[in-house]
XYZ file of C-alpha atoms in Angstrom:
706
model
C -27.526 -43.473 8.764
C -26.086 -40.185 7.567
C -26.808 -39.064 4.061
C -23.845 -37.786 2.061
C -23.971 -34.079 1.343
C -24.167 -32.975 -2.291
C -22.584 -29.805 -3.570
C -24.506 -26.877 -4.982
C -24.967 -26.239 -8.685
C -24.772 -22.450 -8.277
C -23.571 -20.282 -5.427
C -22.468 -16.773 -4.580
C -18.698 -16.550 -4.449
C -18.047 -13.053 -3.171
C -19.425 -9.560 -2.667
C -17.113 -6.547 -2.597
C -17.445 -2.801 -2.163
C -15.881 -1.911 -5.512
C -16.029 1.902 -5.565
C -16.611 4.876 -3.321
C -19.658 5.788 -5.458
C -22.085 3.809 -7.617
C -20.694 1.159 -9.958
C -21.703 1.771 -13.581
C -20.047 -1.099 -15.495
C -18.203 -4.395 -15.020
C -16.293 -6.747 -17.336
C -14.740 -10.193 -16.871
C -11.551 -11.387 -18.531
C -12.779 -14.039 -20.953
C -9.468 -15.933 -21.274
C -8.899 -16.739 -17.608
C -12.275 -15.985 -16.055
C -10.335 -14.741 -13.047
C -9.910 -11.008 -13.723
C -12.598 -8.383 -13.152
C -12.651 -4.711 -14.160
C -15.142 -2.310 -12.602
C -15.946 1.250 -13.641
C -17.699 3.725 -11.392
C -19.153 7.170 -11.073
C -15.978 8.095 -9.148
C -14.266 8.170 -12.592
C -12.001 5.221 -11.693
C -11.379 1.776 -13.162
C -10.507 -0.855 -10.553
C -8.945 -4.231 -11.346
C -9.761 -7.243 -9.149
C -8.930 -10.931 -8.943
C -12.087 -13.015 -8.630
C -12.494 -14.440 -5.087
C -9.903 -12.059 -3.621
C -11.208 -9.181 -1.492
C -8.617 -6.494 -2.247
C -8.289 -4.316 -5.330
C -5.142 -5.084 -7.342
C -4.914 -1.815 -9.225
C -6.887 1.427 -9.489
C -6.678 3.349 -12.778
C -7.389 7.068 -12.914
C -7.454 9.616 -15.711
C -11.098 10.003 -16.670
C -12.776 13.235 -15.598
C -16.298 11.864 -16.096
C -18.040 8.708 -14.842
C -16.867 5.499 -16.507
C -19.704 4.008 -18.571
C -18.078 0.928 -20.148
C -14.985 -1.270 -19.593
C -13.477 -4.182 -21.541
C -10.370 -6.422 -21.462
C -8.490 -7.412 -24.595
C -8.099 -11.084 -25.497
C -4.818 -11.602 -23.632
C -6.059 -9.603 -20.610
C -2.931 -7.435 -20.795
C -4.874 -4.282 -21.681
C -8.120 -2.729 -20.492
C -10.112 0.065 -22.130
C -12.658 2.316 -20.452
C -15.159 4.699 -22.056
C -16.555 7.657 -20.175
C -19.752 9.663 -20.128
C -18.023 12.430 -22.101
C -17.212 10.094 -25.019
C -13.460 9.697 -24.413
C -11.593 6.377 -24.321
C -8.522 5.428 -22.329
C -6.452 2.275 -22.792
C -4.133 1.017 -20.019
C -1.284 -1.493 -20.216
C -1.808 -3.669 -17.128
C 1.610 -5.330 -17.242
C 3.441 -2.011 -17.346
C 0.833 -0.379 -15.075
C 0.575 2.757 -17.193
C -1.754 4.603 -19.534
C -1.264 3.503 -23.126
C -3.600 5.654 -25.217
C -6.230 8.385 -24.944
C -8.770 8.357 -27.804
C -11.217 11.206 -28.343
C -13.899 11.448 -31.023
C -17.348 10.448 -29.765
C -19.835 13.183 -28.830
C -21.796 11.263 -26.160
C -21.604 8.363 -23.700
C -19.633 5.269 -24.632
C -22.055 2.330 -24.505
C -20.046 -0.603 -25.904
C -16.440 -1.666 -26.525
C -14.606 -4.638 -28.035
C -10.997 -5.428 -28.943
C -10.136 -6.909 -32.323
C -8.965 -10.546 -31.898
C -5.865 -9.927 -34.058
C -3.949 -6.687 -34.250
C -4.083 -3.457 -32.293
C -7.611 -2.386 -33.147
C -10.536 -1.371 -30.974
C -14.229 -0.719 -31.728
C -16.450 1.615 -29.731
C -20.186 2.301 -29.864
C -21.778 5.418 -28.456
C -25.049 7.078 -27.645
C -24.293 9.396 -30.594
C -25.281 6.345 -32.788
C -21.788 6.072 -34.331
C -19.368 3.132 -34.312
C -15.663 3.945 -34.533
C -12.754 1.660 -35.335
C -9.536 2.811 -33.658
C -5.901 2.014 -34.358
C -4.395 1.933 -30.864
C -0.809 2.169 -32.113
C -1.410 5.267 -34.233
C -3.813 6.815 -31.768
C -6.525 7.604 -34.282
C -9.916 6.639 -35.659
C -9.471 4.794 -38.951
C -13.128 4.324 -39.840
C -16.599 5.367 -38.754
C -19.671 3.194 -39.323
C -23.012 5.005 -39.525
C -26.401 3.350 -39.749
C -27.882 2.983 -36.288
C -30.563 5.477 -35.307
C -30.172 5.088 -31.535
C -27.513 4.187 -28.982
C -25.193 1.276 -29.878
C -25.350 -1.042 -26.846
C -23.168 -3.976 -27.915
C -20.323 -4.803 -30.284
C -18.585 -8.072 -31.166
C -15.807 -8.984 -33.605
C -16.040 -12.302 -35.430
C -13.445 -14.938 -34.427
C -11.562 -14.433 -37.692
C -11.534 -10.644 -37.217
C -13.186 -9.868 -40.577
C -16.678 -8.869 -39.418
C -18.132 -6.656 -36.713
C -21.645 -7.123 -35.289
C -23.434 -4.197 -33.637
C -26.847 -3.735 -32.013
C -28.624 -1.306 -29.749
C -31.715 0.622 -28.798
C -33.142 0.672 -32.339
C -33.841 -3.104 -31.997
C -31.682 -3.937 -35.037
C -28.511 -5.996 -35.498
C -26.076 -4.869 -38.181
C -23.191 -6.855 -39.628
C -20.204 -4.887 -40.986
C -17.412 -6.020 -43.306
C -14.187 -4.507 -41.966
C -12.165 -4.975 -45.164
C -14.860 -3.400 -47.378
C -15.919 -0.798 -44.811
C -19.649 -1.298 -45.388
C -22.691 -3.033 -43.934
C -23.283 -6.620 -45.083
C -26.775 -7.209 -43.754
C -29.279 -6.162 -41.100
C -31.492 -8.307 -38.828
C -34.723 -6.736 -37.556
C -36.674 -9.539 -35.824
C -36.245 -8.251 -32.252
C -38.990 -6.051 -30.793
C -36.953 -4.682 -27.881
C -33.516 -3.250 -27.162
C -30.754 -5.700 -28.140
C -28.436 -5.971 -25.129
C -25.821 -8.462 -26.320
C -24.519 -10.189 -29.473
C -21.922 -12.952 -29.746
C -20.437 -15.016 -32.550
C -20.272 -18.799 -32.407
C -16.656 -19.827 -31.637
C -16.387 -22.015 -34.756
C -19.382 -21.829 -37.093
C -20.823 -18.985 -39.147
C -23.543 -18.221 -36.624
C -24.503 -15.262 -34.429
C -26.570 -15.153 -31.217
C -28.389 -12.121 -29.791
C -30.189 -11.408 -26.520
C -32.802 -8.697 -26.128
C -35.088 -6.935 -23.691
C -37.991 -8.532 -25.574
C -37.151 -11.668 -23.492
C -35.868 -13.723 -26.426
C -32.596 -15.204 -27.606
C -32.296 -15.433 -31.375
C -29.809 -17.311 -33.571
C -28.767 -16.178 -37.049
C -27.187 -18.114 -39.916
C -24.363 -15.964 -41.346
C -24.177 -17.864 -44.642
C -27.843 -17.514 -45.582
C -28.388 -14.389 -43.427
C -31.610 -15.637 -41.875
C -32.915 -16.453 -38.408
C -32.630 -20.142 -37.512
C -33.908 -20.105 -33.921
C -35.730 -18.083 -31.301
C -36.400 -18.837 -27.641
C -39.536 -17.826 -25.771
C -38.931 -18.998 -22.225
C -37.186 -16.065 -20.547
C -39.015 -14.317 -17.719
C -37.067 -11.069 -18.096
C -34.676 -9.179 -20.344
C -31.728 -11.215 -21.651
C -28.595 -9.349 -20.553
C -25.758 -11.810 -21.217
C -25.143 -14.764 -23.530
C -22.126 -17.020 -23.953
C -21.472 -20.001 -26.190
C -19.934 -23.082 -24.626
C -16.221 -23.235 -25.585
C -16.835 -26.243 -27.859
C -19.928 -24.585 -29.370
C -22.389 -27.311 -28.362
C -24.865 -25.008 -26.571
C -25.616 -21.418 -25.604
C -25.891 -20.020 -22.058
C -28.323 -17.167 -21.478
C -28.228 -14.976 -18.370
C -31.356 -13.121 -17.279
C -32.860 -11.963 -13.979
C -31.846 -14.558 -11.324
C -31.624 -17.402 -13.844
C -29.353 -19.180 -16.328
C -30.777 -21.137 -19.274
C -29.023 -23.595 -21.570
C -30.247 -23.579 -25.184
C -29.777 -25.821 -28.189
C -30.764 -25.098 -31.770
C -31.986 -26.799 -34.928
C -34.460 -27.593 -33.464
C -34.901 -24.989 -30.707
C -34.925 -26.356 -27.190
C -33.992 -25.432 -23.646
C -31.908 -28.138 -21.975
C -31.765 -26.742 -18.453
C -32.823 -23.893 -16.195
C -30.557 -23.017 -13.254
C -31.794 -20.516 -10.646
C -28.967 -18.119 -9.706
C -29.434 -15.227 -7.328
C -27.334 -12.770 -9.283
C -30.162 -10.297 -10.028
C -29.402 -8.304 -13.184
C -26.338 -10.175 -14.376
C -23.873 -7.944 -16.240
C -21.225 -10.296 -17.699
C -20.369 -13.997 -18.063
C -17.137 -15.959 -18.492
C -16.382 -19.699 -18.672
C -13.309 -21.369 -17.154
C -12.518 -24.863 -15.796
C -16.070 -26.113 -16.510
C -17.460 -23.293 -14.376
C -19.463 -20.288 -15.484
C -18.637 -17.044 -13.651
C -21.291 -14.321 -13.548
C -21.028 -10.834 -12.073
C -23.661 -8.247 -11.202
C -23.583 -4.882 -9.476
C -25.873 -2.767 -7.360
C -24.954 0.700 -6.117
C -21.341 0.424 -4.799
C -21.288 -3.385 -4.513
C -20.232 -6.025 -7.043
C -21.197 -9.692 -6.571
C -19.705 -12.731 -8.297
C -21.473 -16.073 -8.756
C -20.381 -19.524 -9.924
C -22.362 -22.190 -11.811
C -20.917 -25.710 -11.985
C -21.346 -26.628 -15.669
C -20.620 -30.304 -14.996
C -23.985 -30.475 -13.243
C -25.873 -28.596 -15.987
C -27.645 -30.429 -18.820
C -26.255 -29.612 -22.254
C -28.098 -32.273 -24.266
C -30.638 -35.072 -23.936
C -34.047 -34.460 -22.359
C -35.377 -30.923 -22.460
C -37.395 -28.845 -20.019
C -38.920 -26.724 -22.758
C -40.328 -28.218 -25.936
C -39.782 -27.258 -29.508
C -40.891 -23.737 -30.271
C -40.710 -23.304 -33.991
C -40.074 -26.803 -35.320
C -42.542 -29.704 -35.079
C -39.957 -32.347 -35.931
C -38.816 -34.758 -33.180
C -35.914 -33.684 -31.007
C -32.483 -34.835 -32.096
C -29.159 -34.772 -30.376
C -26.871 -31.918 -31.429
C -24.337 -32.783 -34.065
C -20.923 -33.853 -32.779
C -18.216 -31.248 -32.785
C -16.741 -30.795 -36.240
C -19.574 -32.513 -38.125
C -21.598 -29.372 -38.887
C -22.626 -28.429 -42.393
C -21.835 -24.758 -41.790
C -18.558 -23.153 -42.686
C -15.993 -22.607 -39.986
C -14.006 -19.435 -39.473
C -10.575 -19.347 -41.076
C -8.305 -17.902 -38.430
C -4.881 -16.481 -39.309
C -1.908 -18.713 -38.461
C -0.310 -15.905 -36.398
C -1.565 -12.766 -34.745
C 0.472 -10.623 -37.144
C -1.399 -11.696 -40.283
C -3.721 -8.694 -40.516
C -2.450 -7.151 -43.731
C -5.913 -6.795 -45.301
C -7.272 -4.957 -42.306
C -4.202 -2.722 -42.220
C -4.467 -1.849 -45.899
C -8.140 -1.053 -45.586
C -7.500 0.953 -42.451
C -4.938 3.110 -44.212
C -7.317 3.693 -47.118
C -10.165 4.493 -44.753
C -7.834 6.778 -42.875
C -7.324 8.868 -45.986
C -11.044 8.936 -46.733
C -12.468 9.407 -43.269
C -12.536 12.835 -41.619
C -12.081 11.042 -38.287
C -8.539 9.851 -38.955
C -6.744 13.081 -38.321
C -5.052 12.640 -34.946
C -2.112 10.398 -35.808
C 0.616 12.146 -33.853
C 0.446 12.751 -30.123
C -0.774 16.228 -29.323
C 0.078 18.332 -26.302
C -3.444 17.763 -24.981
C -2.997 13.985 -25.152
C 0.377 14.164 -23.445
C -1.071 16.312 -20.673
C -4.008 13.941 -20.154
C -1.736 10.897 -20.066
C 0.459 12.563 -17.458
C -2.612 13.205 -15.336
C -3.608 9.538 -15.606
C -2.153 7.166 -13.051
C -2.197 3.535 -11.978
C -2.237 2.862 -8.253
C -1.027 -0.630 -7.384
C -3.059 -1.486 -4.313
C -1.875 -5.051 -3.855
C 1.718 -5.568 -4.965
C 1.729 -9.340 -4.327
C -1.350 -10.030 -6.460
C -0.090 -7.652 -9.145
C 3.227 -9.529 -9.449
C 1.498 -12.904 -9.349
C -1.027 -12.092 -12.097
C 0.635 -9.646 -14.490
C 4.407 -10.078 -14.170
C 4.662 -13.774 -15.163
C 3.111 -12.992 -18.555
C 6.136 -10.967 -19.635
C 8.735 -13.107 -17.831
C 10.482 -16.098 -19.405
C 9.869 -19.304 -17.474
C 11.104 -22.843 -18.119
C 8.118 -24.385 -16.388
C 4.612 -24.314 -17.901
C 2.255 -21.758 -16.322
C 0.034 -23.015 -13.535
C -3.616 -23.481 -14.444
C -6.153 -21.853 -12.206
C -8.080 -24.315 -10.093
C -11.907 -24.432 -10.119
C -13.659 -22.700 -7.249
C -14.713 -25.293 -4.646
C -18.470 -25.785 -4.467
C -20.145 -25.489 -1.053
C -22.474 -28.219 0.169
C -26.232 -27.894 -0.184
C -26.742 -27.462 3.559
C -23.788 -25.111 3.970
C -24.543 -21.479 4.761
C -22.190 -19.343 2.713
C -21.418 -16.107 4.541
C -20.327 -13.259 2.304
C -18.148 -10.642 3.925
C -17.737 -7.504 1.844
C -14.400 -5.750 2.093
C -14.565 -2.964 4.653
C -12.354 -0.546 2.776
C -10.353 -0.491 -0.412
C -7.189 0.327 1.579
C -6.300 2.817 4.283
C -2.709 3.255 3.157
C -1.968 2.486 -0.486
C 1.111 2.451 -2.645
C 0.663 5.413 -4.960
C 2.633 5.664 -8.182
C 3.415 8.698 -10.244
C 3.828 8.783 -14.017
C 6.896 10.586 -15.250
C 7.258 12.085 -18.667
C 8.765 8.842 -19.948
C 5.544 7.030 -19.014
C 7.200 4.848 -16.338
C 6.032 4.555 -12.771
C 7.775 6.092 -9.796
C 6.588 4.863 -6.394
C 6.153 7.498 -3.749
C 8.291 6.958 -0.681
C 6.673 4.616 1.786
C 7.402 7.008 4.653
C 4.692 9.323 3.354
C 1.590 7.155 3.178
C -1.468 8.500 1.431
C -4.589 8.501 3.608
C -7.894 8.089 1.811
C -11.454 8.526 3.021
C -13.288 5.359 1.995
C -16.998 4.496 2.178
C -18.175 3.399 5.605
C -19.489 -0.161 5.886
C -21.702 -0.864 8.886
C -21.084 -4.305 10.359
C -23.262 -6.292 12.708
C -20.346 -6.775 15.109
C -18.462 -3.876 16.712
C -15.034 -3.255 15.247
C -12.131 -1.282 16.632
C -11.373 1.902 14.755
C -8.157 1.419 12.695
C -5.426 3.906 13.484
C -2.949 4.508 10.617
C 0.671 3.773 11.485
C 1.789 7.268 10.546
C -0.573 8.822 13.100
C 0.580 6.498 15.862
C 4.170 7.604 15.335
C 3.145 11.237 15.671
C 1.097 10.794 18.845
C 3.584 8.537 20.675
C 3.882 9.883 24.292
C 7.203 10.704 25.910
C 8.401 9.400 29.244
C 7.738 12.737 30.957
C 4.148 12.889 29.808
C 1.917 9.972 30.794
C -0.307 8.660 28.032
C -3.738 10.232 27.972
C -6.893 8.368 26.978
C -7.234 8.561 23.223
C -10.582 10.059 22.178
C -12.514 8.685 19.274
C -11.690 10.369 15.979
C -14.117 13.253 15.418
C -14.320 12.550 11.674
C -16.292 9.339 12.202
C -18.800 11.105 14.444
C -19.195 13.908 11.939
C -19.830 11.453 9.125
C -22.456 9.627 11.148
C -24.343 12.760 12.138
C -24.020 14.806 8.971
C -25.159 12.097 6.562
C -26.454 13.987 3.540
C -29.999 13.261 2.534
C -30.328 12.119 -1.092
C -31.797 14.743 -3.401
C -33.280 11.940 -5.512
C -35.096 8.957 -3.993
C -33.752 5.929 -5.864
C -36.102 3.329 -7.269
C -33.945 0.524 -5.795
C -32.674 0.900 -2.251
C -30.796 -1.194 0.279
C -32.879 0.072 3.188
C -36.576 0.899 3.614
C -37.770 4.482 3.557
C -39.387 5.670 6.781
C -37.650 3.281 9.202
C -34.807 4.560 11.345
C -32.551 1.958 12.912
C -31.904 4.325 15.830
C -35.564 4.110 16.851
C -35.081 0.450 17.741
C -32.038 1.056 19.945
C -32.747 1.428 23.670
C -32.206 4.835 25.213
C -29.713 4.962 28.083
C -31.186 6.029 31.404
C -28.820 6.700 34.314
C -26.047 5.119 32.246
C -27.984 1.827 32.180
C -29.458 0.588 28.913
C -33.165 -0.099 28.949
C -34.838 -2.971 27.140
C -37.097 -2.135 24.168
C -40.381 -3.986 24.604
C -42.224 -5.859 21.878
C -45.077 -3.363 21.848
C -42.682 -0.446 21.377
C -40.858 -2.225 18.571
C -44.140 -3.055 16.806
C -45.304 0.542 17.132
C -42.099 1.729 15.451
C -42.590 -0.751 12.623
C -46.256 0.200 12.166
C -45.477 3.903 12.220
C -47.012 5.359 9.057
C -48.616 2.052 8.085
C -52.198 3.317 8.334
C -51.354 6.383 6.265
C -49.768 4.214 3.589
C -52.840 1.959 3.501
C -55.095 4.976 2.944
C -52.832 6.212 0.110
C -52.740 2.828 -1.612
C -56.505 2.395 -1.289
C -57.066 5.804 -2.869
C -54.574 4.997 -5.609
C -56.332 1.749 -6.446
C -59.698 3.481 -6.568
C -58.314 6.082 -8.983
C -56.755 3.389 -11.156
C -60.091 1.542 -11.292
C -61.696 4.757 -12.528
C -59.053 5.179 -15.232
C -59.398 1.534 -16.207
C -63.149 1.934 -16.677
C -62.543 4.858 -19.036
C -59.775 2.882 -20.771
C -62.317 0.227 -21.660
C -63.975 2.675 -24.040
C -60.863 2.529 -26.222
C -59.981 6.227 -25.963
C -56.452 6.499 -24.569
C -56.451 10.304 -24.512
C -59.627 10.423 -22.420
C -58.078 7.911 -20.012
C -54.969 10.057 -19.615
C -57.056 13.208 -19.215
C -58.988 11.543 -16.387
C -55.702 10.481 -14.760
C -54.305 14.010 -14.987
C -57.474 15.500 -13.536
C -56.888 13.545 -10.311
C -53.781 15.653 -9.503
C -51.845 12.514 -8.581
C -48.559 12.008 -10.445
C -48.394 8.360 -9.387
C -51.514 7.635 -11.468
C -50.003 9.412 -14.482
C -46.801 7.401 -14.080
C -48.743 4.145 -13.917
C -50.561 4.941 -17.165
C -47.415 6.181 -18.934
C -45.546 3.017 -17.997
C -48.136 1.151 -20.056
C -48.410 3.413 -23.094
C -44.622 3.878 -23.291
C -44.383 0.242 -24.390
C -47.177 0.700 -26.939
C -45.913 3.389 -29.351
C -48.845 2.719 -31.665
C -51.206 4.236 -29.049
C -49.540 7.658 -29.273
C -51.188 10.424 -31.283
C -50.450 14.119 -31.665
C -53.352 14.989 -29.339
C -51.865 12.740 -26.684
C -48.469 14.442 -26.994
C -50.013 17.869 -26.546
C -51.787 16.735 -23.365
C -48.922 14.854 -21.762
C -46.005 17.275 -22.351
C -46.953 19.539 -19.380
C -47.078 16.428 -17.163
C -43.650 15.368 -18.405
C -42.256 18.694 -17.200
C -43.480 17.877 -13.681
C -42.086 14.343 -13.845
C -38.614 15.542 -14.847
C -38.546 17.798 -11.774
C -39.690 15.045 -9.396
C -37.490 13.776 -6.559
C -38.391 10.160 -7.366
C -36.003 8.419 -9.746
C -38.752 6.221 -11.212
C -40.850 9.305 -12.073
C -37.893 10.995 -13.794
C -37.056 7.885 -15.819
C -40.692 7.474 -16.916
C -40.785 11.127 -17.998
C -37.524 10.710 -19.922
C -38.847 7.630 -21.698
C -42.060 9.400 -22.719
C -40.189 12.484 -23.938
C -37.758 10.309 -25.898
C -40.660 8.503 -27.570
C -42.344 11.789 -28.516
C -39.144 13.195 -30.021
C -38.410 10.081 -32.068
C -41.921 9.570 -33.415
C -43.371 13.068 -33.718
C -40.519 15.545 -34.177
C -40.263 14.891 -37.964
C -44.030 15.558 -38.280
C -43.848 18.699 -36.114
C -40.842 20.048 -38.005
C -42.275 19.348 -41.462
C -45.652 20.853 -40.568
C -44.197 24.086 -39.165
C -41.745 24.600 -42.051
C -44.188 23.719 -44.832
C -45.385 26.608 -47.051
C -48.978 27.806 -46.513
C -51.601 25.879 -48.413
C -53.896 27.331 -51.032
C -57.523 27.525 -49.959
C -59.054 26.425 -46.675
C -57.879 23.165 -45.134
C -59.363 22.823 -41.646
C -57.582 19.555 -40.882
C -54.229 21.050 -41.843
C -54.878 24.144 -39.714
C -55.752 22.028 -36.673
C -52.635 19.934 -37.144
C -50.550 23.100 -37.499
C -51.906 24.476 -34.210
C -51.217 21.209 -32.379
C -47.693 21.030 -33.776
C -47.036 24.629 -32.767
C -48.272 23.953 -29.217
C -46.053 20.854 -28.982
C -43.081 22.806 -30.320
C -43.464 25.527 -27.687
C -43.697 22.950 -24.906
C -40.666 21.067 -26.228
C -38.743 24.329 -26.393
C -39.477 24.955 -22.706
C -38.404 21.428 -21.823
C -35.192 21.854 -23.811
C -33.822 24.410 -21.345
C -34.553 22.118 -18.394
C -32.883 19.173 -20.124
C -29.747 21.229 -20.817
C -29.476 22.188 -17.155
C -29.854 18.581 -15.994
C -27.505 17.061 -18.591
C -24.509 17.846 -16.382
C -25.714 15.481 -13.662
C -23.688 12.385 -12.853
C -25.043 8.858 -13.095
C -28.162 7.377 -14.629
C -30.033 10.685 -14.682
C -27.184 12.482 -16.432
C -26.981 9.756 -19.067
C -30.718 9.974 -19.801
C -30.698 13.768 -19.999
C -27.644 13.783 -22.274
C -29.437 11.464 -24.671
C -32.471 13.764 -24.588
C -30.212 16.753 -25.217
C -28.942 15.116 -28.400
C -32.488 14.367 -29.551
C -33.577 17.952 -28.814
C -30.652 19.553 -30.645
C -32.773 20.263 -33.796
C -34.968 22.571 -31.681
C -32.152 25.119 -31.612
C -32.050 25.478 -35.381
């Protein structure tokens, strides 16, 4: 008797090659859950429809890698922030650039649109938050208070408050009408990655790298809940649309939380890795993640997820018996008072105009020649005209019939193998549009297609090489000349042979280091392929294995030695013994521990480790560079005030041996930091994760030049 198949609770929907270089940010449209924006190191913003393989639109204009993207509430606009600190807003319906906003001095880390009115908030690595008026093209207010990068922003549902959080482990709540901070929450012990307001009640949720989700009462300004079940950093959170529970996305898992008392209703394993954004639509939760040039989308069927009843994790902070959550609308907390129409934002407008007069940032109210030039250089390439008309045109068109609701994604069966086929190329021939001075789009004639070199995707099955239609018309033979055999395009051969070797060995890779696929292919002899035997294949796999075993054995022995010294309680002696082994991997292992224990750092330790940091920053291994950057950042934040005050203090009267020793150590640290400053400046122009880290260090080391 056959057993009926059951459908899966979570599954991977799609994987696409989103950019020609590494993807740096993604964002889902929260209203529909069907639109996806991706930003990459190729300085482009690409717009996709979830579950469709082809890019709808590609937006250009940024001259630096895109660090952050965000849709507005109606999904008619998208904003992108770059590594240089500039913002660009595009109108997706009109397919044109809408605004260019300049004012930040470092990477854009977070963005959010105001729920009512044409306002936009941006957070940067320069620690500032700026509120922009998109219509007037200017910054109307600047909020200062964070000491490190601002990683997340969120407007309250009524549009009166703004929540911000970041690397300084604090959450700040700002009153937009008063232009000042209301309160500050400091219970997190790690970087706060995400904040979100409850859709109805006066409550705020936050997720952090300290592996906790915390809930805050916005009437009493106190913490009312904290989870302790996450196995990794919390990267995304999302309240259920009716506010009954909270979804938390972490490494390869989704958890469902309740509060008052704290409990975890369900744990759903999802293979999305480091999830980057969540959206809810049609009782399905959509999650997206990215790795290198690929973006993957996943679906969780919320009808099969527990949102109440029995729990898988007991009460954490409350010893009272578990109770069912209160029905919707029966809460004792206040609810947000939303305006009746989207135009009722007079208080915000009045405050914005007052702030505009007070703030030195609100100077660029009229379009300048530089803005006009940049907007002319920006373009929107419609890559799929059918999808573009289907998604964006109906919003502005008048229709007598109600709009069609998007259907849920069908769930595969438990025993079904879901094959994901990434798109091979973004498009060989695309419809390119040109922006005229009026800001409208002018399609280039279709008789002159634009050929683009796209990233090569190696498939397991052989594929014929696509020949563009324009080339076939040029090489068509005449009747007098018989057709000659067409040779393979030389460009593909050149790309395969002249593959550039990476200057930096990434910490996460799609292929193993040291194995060459060509070694497993049989060599042709007398035009007949030979069969590769099992012994030969095993020898190729084991090549270098013995050497690696010797290296790992030596590394473990060295770490055991350092651990024995560590047991004495002297961290500096442990690090000195690690440095004496002339093995950077041992130093990195020790630094990865002490970097998360700032209390272990002393001035003596800084003086010893700074020369090692110089070697780490010049390493070809990405993990070594990032560890060195983290250690240098910690030294600058904790010890630069002491070094600066000690060196600028007037000489003391009499003999103070302790003061003299501290002065000598501070002077030695200052000289080493000065040497590192030049290296950091040279590396700050790099693109990608390294460039972002070095730019942040450059900002922290700016006082060294004074």
